[in-house]
PDB file of N, CA and C in Angstrom:
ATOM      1  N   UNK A 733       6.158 -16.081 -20.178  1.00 59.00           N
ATOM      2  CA  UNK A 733       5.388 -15.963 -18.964  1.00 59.00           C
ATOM      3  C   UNK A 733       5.970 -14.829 -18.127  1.00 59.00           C
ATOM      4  N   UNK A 734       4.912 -13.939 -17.724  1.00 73.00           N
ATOM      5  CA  UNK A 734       5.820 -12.873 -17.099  1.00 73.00           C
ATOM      6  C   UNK A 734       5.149 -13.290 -15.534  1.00 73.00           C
ATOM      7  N   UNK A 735       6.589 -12.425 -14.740  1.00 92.00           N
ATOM      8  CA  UNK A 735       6.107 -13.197 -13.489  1.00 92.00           C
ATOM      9  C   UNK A 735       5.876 -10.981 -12.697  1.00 92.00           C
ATOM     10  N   UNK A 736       4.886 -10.887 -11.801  1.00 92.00           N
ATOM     11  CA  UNK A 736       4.657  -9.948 -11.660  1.00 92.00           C
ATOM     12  C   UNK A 736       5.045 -10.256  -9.594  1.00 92.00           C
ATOM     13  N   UNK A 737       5.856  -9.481  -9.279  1.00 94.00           N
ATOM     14  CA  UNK A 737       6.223  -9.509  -8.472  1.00 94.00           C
ATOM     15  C   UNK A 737       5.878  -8.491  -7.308  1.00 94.00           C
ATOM     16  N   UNK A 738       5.270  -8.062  -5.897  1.00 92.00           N
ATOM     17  CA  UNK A 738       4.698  -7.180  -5.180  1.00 92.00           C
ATOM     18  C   UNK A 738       5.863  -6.142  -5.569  1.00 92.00           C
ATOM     19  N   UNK A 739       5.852  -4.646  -5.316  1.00 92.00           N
ATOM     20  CA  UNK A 739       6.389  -3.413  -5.084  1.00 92.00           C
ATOM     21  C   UNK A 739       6.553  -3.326  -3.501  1.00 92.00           C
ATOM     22  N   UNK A 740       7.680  -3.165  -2.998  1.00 92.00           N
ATOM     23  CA  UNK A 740       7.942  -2.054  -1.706  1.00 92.00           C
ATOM     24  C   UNK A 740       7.635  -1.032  -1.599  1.00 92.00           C
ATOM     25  N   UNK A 741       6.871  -0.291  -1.442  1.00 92.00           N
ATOM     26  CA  UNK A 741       6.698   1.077  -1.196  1.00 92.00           C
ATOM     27  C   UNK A 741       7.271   1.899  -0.320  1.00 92.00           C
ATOM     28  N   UNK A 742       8.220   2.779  -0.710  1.00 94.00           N
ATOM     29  CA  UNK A 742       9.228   3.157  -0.038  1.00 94.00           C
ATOM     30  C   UNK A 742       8.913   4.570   0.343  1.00 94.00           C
ATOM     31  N   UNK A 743       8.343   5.200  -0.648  1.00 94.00           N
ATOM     32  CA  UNK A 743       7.884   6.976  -0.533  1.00 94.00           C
ATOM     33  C   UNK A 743       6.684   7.092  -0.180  1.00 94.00           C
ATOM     34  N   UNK A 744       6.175   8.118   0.260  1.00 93.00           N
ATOM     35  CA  UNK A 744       4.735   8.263   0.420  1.00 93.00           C
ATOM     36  C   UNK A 744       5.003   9.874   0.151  1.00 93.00           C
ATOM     37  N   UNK A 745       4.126  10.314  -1.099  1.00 93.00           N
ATOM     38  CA  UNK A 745       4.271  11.825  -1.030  1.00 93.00           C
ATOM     39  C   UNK A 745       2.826  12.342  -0.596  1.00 93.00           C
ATOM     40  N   UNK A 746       2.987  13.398   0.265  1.00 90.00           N
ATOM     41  CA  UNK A 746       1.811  14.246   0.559  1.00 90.00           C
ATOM     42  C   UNK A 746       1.078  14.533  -0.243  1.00 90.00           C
ATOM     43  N   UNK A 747      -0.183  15.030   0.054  1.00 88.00           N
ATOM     44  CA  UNK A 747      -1.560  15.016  -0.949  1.00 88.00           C
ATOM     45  C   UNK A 747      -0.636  17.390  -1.631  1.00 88.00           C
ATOM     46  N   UNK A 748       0.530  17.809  -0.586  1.00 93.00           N
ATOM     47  CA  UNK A 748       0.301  18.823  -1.325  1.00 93.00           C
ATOM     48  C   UNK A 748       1.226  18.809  -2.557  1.00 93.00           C
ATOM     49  N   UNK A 749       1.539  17.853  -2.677  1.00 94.00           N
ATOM     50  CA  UNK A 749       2.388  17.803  -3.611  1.00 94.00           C
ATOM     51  C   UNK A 749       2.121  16.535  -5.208  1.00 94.00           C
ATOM     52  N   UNK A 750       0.652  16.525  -5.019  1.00 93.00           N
ATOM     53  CA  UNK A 750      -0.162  15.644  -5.968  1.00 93.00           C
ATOM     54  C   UNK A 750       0.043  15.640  -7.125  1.00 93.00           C
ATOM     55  N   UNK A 751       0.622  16.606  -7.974  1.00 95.00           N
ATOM     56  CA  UNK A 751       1.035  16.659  -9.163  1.00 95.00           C
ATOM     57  C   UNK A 751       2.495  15.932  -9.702  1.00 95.00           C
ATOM     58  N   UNK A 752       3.262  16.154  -8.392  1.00 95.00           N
ATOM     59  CA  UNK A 752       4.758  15.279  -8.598  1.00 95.00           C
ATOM     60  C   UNK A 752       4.707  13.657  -8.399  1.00 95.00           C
ATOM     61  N   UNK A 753       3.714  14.255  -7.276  1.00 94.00           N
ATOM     62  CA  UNK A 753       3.329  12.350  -6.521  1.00 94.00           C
ATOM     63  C   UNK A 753       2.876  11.674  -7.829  1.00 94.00           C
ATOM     64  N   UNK A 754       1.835  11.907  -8.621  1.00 94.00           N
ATOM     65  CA  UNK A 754       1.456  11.165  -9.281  1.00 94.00           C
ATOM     66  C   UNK A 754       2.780  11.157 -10.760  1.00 94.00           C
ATOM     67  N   UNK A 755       3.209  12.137 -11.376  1.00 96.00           N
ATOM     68  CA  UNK A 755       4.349  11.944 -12.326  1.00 96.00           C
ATOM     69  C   UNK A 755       5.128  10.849 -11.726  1.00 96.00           C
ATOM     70  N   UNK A 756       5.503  11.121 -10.748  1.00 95.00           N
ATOM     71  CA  UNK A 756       6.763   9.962  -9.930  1.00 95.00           C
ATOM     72  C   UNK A 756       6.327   8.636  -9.670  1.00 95.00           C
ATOM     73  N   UNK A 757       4.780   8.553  -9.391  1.00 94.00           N
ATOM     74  CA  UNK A 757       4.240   7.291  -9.417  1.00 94.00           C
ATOM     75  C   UNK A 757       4.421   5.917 -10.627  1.00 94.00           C
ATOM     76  N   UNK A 758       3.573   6.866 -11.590  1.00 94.00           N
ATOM     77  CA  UNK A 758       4.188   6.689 -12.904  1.00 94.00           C
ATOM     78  C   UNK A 758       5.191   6.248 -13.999  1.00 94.00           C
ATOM     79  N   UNK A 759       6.606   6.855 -12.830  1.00 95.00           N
ATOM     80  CA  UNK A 759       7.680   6.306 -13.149  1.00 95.00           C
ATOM     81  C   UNK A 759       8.315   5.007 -12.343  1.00 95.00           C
ATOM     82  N   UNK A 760       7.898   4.741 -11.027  1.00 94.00           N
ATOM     83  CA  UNK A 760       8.582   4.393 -10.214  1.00 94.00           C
ATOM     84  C   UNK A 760       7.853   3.384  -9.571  1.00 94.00           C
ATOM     85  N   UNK A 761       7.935   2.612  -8.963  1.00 93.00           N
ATOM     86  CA  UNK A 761       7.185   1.382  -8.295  1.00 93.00           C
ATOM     87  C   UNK A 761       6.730   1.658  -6.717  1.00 93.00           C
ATOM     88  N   UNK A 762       7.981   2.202  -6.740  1.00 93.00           N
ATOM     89  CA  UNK A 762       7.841   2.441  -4.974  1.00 93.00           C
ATOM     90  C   UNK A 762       8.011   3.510  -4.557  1.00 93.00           C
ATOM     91  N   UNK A 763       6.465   4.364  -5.125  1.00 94.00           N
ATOM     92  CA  UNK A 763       5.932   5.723  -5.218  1.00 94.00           C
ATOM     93  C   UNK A 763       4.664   5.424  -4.747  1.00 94.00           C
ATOM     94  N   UNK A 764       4.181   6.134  -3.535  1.00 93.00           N
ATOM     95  CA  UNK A 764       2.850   6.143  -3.655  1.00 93.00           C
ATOM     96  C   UNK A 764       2.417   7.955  -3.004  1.00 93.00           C
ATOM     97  N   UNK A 765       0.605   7.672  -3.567  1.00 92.00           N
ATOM     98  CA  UNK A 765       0.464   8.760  -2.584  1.00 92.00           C
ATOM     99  C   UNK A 765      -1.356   9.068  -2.196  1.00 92.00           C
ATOM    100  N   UNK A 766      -1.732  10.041  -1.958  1.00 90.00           N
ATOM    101  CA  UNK A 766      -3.290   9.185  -1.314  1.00 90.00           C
ATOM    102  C   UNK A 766      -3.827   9.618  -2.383  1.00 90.00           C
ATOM    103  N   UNK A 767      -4.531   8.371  -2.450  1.00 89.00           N
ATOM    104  CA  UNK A 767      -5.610   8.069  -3.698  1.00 89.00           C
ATOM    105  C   UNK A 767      -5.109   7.196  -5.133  1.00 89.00           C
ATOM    106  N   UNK A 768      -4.022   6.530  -4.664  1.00 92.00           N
ATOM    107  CA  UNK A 768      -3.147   5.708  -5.592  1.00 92.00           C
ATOM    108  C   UNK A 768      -3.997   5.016  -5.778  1.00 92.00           C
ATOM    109  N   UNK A 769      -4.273   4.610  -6.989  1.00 91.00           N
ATOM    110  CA  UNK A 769      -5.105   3.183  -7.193  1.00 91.00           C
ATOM    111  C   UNK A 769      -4.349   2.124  -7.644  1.00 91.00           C
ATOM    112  N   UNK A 770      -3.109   2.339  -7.958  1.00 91.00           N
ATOM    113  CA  UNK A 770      -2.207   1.297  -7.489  1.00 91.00           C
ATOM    114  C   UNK A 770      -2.136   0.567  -8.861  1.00 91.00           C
ATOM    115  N   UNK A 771      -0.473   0.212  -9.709  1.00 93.00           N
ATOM    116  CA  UNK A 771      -0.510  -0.555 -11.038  1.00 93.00           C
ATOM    117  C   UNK A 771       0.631  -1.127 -10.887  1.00 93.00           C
ATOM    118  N   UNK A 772       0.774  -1.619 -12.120  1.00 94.00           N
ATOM    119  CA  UNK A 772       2.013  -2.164 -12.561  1.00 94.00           C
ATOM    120  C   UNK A 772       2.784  -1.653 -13.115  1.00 94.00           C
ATOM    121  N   UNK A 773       4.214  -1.483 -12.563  1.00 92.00           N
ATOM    122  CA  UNK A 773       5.362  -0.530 -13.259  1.00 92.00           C
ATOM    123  C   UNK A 773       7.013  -1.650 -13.570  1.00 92.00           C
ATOM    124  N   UNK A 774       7.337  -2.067 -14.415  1.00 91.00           N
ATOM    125  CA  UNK A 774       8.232  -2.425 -14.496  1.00 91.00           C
ATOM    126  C   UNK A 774       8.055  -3.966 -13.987  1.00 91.00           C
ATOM    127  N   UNK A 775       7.392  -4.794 -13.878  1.00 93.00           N
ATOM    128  CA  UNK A 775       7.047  -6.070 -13.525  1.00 93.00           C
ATOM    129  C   UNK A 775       6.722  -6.247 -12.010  1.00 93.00           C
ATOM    130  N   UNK A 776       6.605  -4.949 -11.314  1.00 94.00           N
ATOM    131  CA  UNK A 776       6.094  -4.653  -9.765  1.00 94.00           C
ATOM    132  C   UNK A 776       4.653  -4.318  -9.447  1.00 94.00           C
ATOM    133  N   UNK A 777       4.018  -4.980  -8.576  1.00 94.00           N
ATOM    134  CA  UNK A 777       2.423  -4.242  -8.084  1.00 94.00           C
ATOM    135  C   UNK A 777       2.299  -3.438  -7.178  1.00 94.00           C
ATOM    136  N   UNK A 778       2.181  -2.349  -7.412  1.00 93.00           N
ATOM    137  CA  UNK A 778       1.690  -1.748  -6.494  1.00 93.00           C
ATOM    138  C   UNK A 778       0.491  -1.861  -5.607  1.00 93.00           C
ATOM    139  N   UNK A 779       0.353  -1.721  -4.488  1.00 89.00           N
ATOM    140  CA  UNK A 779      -0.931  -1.798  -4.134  1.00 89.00           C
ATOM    141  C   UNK A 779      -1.875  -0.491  -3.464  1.00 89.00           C
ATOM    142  N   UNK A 780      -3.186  -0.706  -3.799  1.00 88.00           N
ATOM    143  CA  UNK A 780      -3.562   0.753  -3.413  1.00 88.00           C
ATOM    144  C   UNK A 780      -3.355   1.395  -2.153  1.00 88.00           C
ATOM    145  N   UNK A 781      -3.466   3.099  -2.689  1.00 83.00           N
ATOM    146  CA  UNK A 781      -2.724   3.894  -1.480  1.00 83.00           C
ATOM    147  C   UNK A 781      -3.451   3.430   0.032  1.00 83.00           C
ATOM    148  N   UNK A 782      -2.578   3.792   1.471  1.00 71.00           N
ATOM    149  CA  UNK A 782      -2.985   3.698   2.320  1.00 71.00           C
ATOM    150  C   UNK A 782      -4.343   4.058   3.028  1.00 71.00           C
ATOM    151  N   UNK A 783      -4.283   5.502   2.234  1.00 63.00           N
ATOM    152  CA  UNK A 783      -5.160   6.154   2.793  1.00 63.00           C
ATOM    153  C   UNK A 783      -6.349   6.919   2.094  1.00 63.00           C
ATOM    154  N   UNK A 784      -7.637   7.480   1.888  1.00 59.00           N
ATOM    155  CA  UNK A 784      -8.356   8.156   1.141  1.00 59.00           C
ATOM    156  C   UNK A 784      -7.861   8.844   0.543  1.00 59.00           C
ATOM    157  N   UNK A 785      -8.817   9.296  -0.548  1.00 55.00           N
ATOM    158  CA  UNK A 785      -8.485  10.318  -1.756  1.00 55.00           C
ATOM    159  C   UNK A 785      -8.898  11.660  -1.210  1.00 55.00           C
ATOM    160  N   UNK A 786      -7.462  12.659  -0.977  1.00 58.00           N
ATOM    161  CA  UNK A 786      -8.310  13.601  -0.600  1.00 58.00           C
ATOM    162  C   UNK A 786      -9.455  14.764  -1.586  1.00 58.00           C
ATOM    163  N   UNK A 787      -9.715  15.366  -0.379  1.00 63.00           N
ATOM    164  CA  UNK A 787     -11.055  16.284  -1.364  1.00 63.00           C
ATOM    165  C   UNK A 787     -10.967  17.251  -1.766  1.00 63.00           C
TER     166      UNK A 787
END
Protein backbone atom coordinates (compact mmCIF):
# COMPACT_ATOMS: atom_id res chain seq x y z
CA UNK A 1 0.00 0.00 0.00
CA UNK A 2 1.62 3.13 -0.90
CA UNK A 3 0.76 6.03 1.12
CA UNK A 4 1.01 9.38 -1.05
CA UNK A 5 1.69 12.18 1.07
CA UNK A 6 0.99 16.33 0.11
CA UNK A 7 4.42 18.17 -1.25
CA UNK A 8 5.57 21.60 0.35
CA UNK A 9 6.24 23.75 -2.21
CA UNK A 10 9.11 25.56 -1.49
CA UNK A 11 10.35 27.20 -5.01
CA UNK A 12 8.37 28.97 -7.35
CA UNK A 13 10.39 29.58 -10.59
CA UNK A 14 9.44 32.40 -12.95
CA UNK A 15 7.61 31.82 -16.20
CA UNK A 16 11.32 33.25 -17.70
CA UNK A 17 12.95 30.58 -16.79
CA UNK A 18 10.32 27.71 -18.02
CA UNK A 19 12.64 25.37 -19.38
CA UNK A 20 14.63 24.81 -15.95
CA UNK A 21 11.33 25.23 -13.99
CA UNK A 22 9.88 22.44 -15.62
CA UNK A 23 13.35 19.96 -15.73
CA UNK A 24 13.52 20.78 -11.88
CA UNK A 25 9.90 20.10 -11.46
CA UNK A 26 10.39 16.81 -12.68
CA UNK A 27 12.97 16.08 -10.40
CA UNK A 28 11.86 17.53 -7.28
CA UNK A 29 8.57 17.78 -5.32
CA UNK A 30 8.86 21.10 -4.10
CA UNK A 31 9.28 22.74 -7.51
CA UNK A 32 6.71 24.58 -8.97
CA UNK A 33 6.06 27.05 -11.64
CA UNK A 34 3.04 28.70 -13.65
CA UNK A 35 1.18 26.31 -15.42
CA UNK A 36 2.25 23.26 -13.24
CA UNK A 37 -0.32 20.79 -13.53
CA UNK A 38 0.96 19.31 -10.66
CA UNK A 39 2.13 15.17 -10.02
CA UNK A 40 3.58 12.81 -8.12
CA UNK A 41 7.30 12.73 -7.44
CA UNK A 42 8.79 10.44 -5.01
CA UNK A 43 5.55 9.53 -2.94
CA UNK A 44 4.66 13.56 -2.74
CA UNK A 45 1.60 15.55 -4.50
CA UNK A 46 2.04 18.25 -5.85
CA UNK A 47 -0.64 20.49 -6.36
CA UNK A 48 -1.44 22.65 -9.30
CA UNK A 49 0.52 25.82 -9.95
CA UNK A 50 -0.75 29.00 -8.26
CA UNK A 51 -1.18 30.85 -10.97
CA UNK A 52 -2.14 30.76 -14.98
CA UNK A 53 -0.29 29.39 -17.77
CA UNK A 54 1.42 32.03 -19.26
CA UNK A 55 0.98 32.99 -23.03
Amino acid sequence: MSRIKPAEVRFYIDADLLGLARVLAGLRSDVTYPGDPGMVIHKRQRPLAPSPRPR
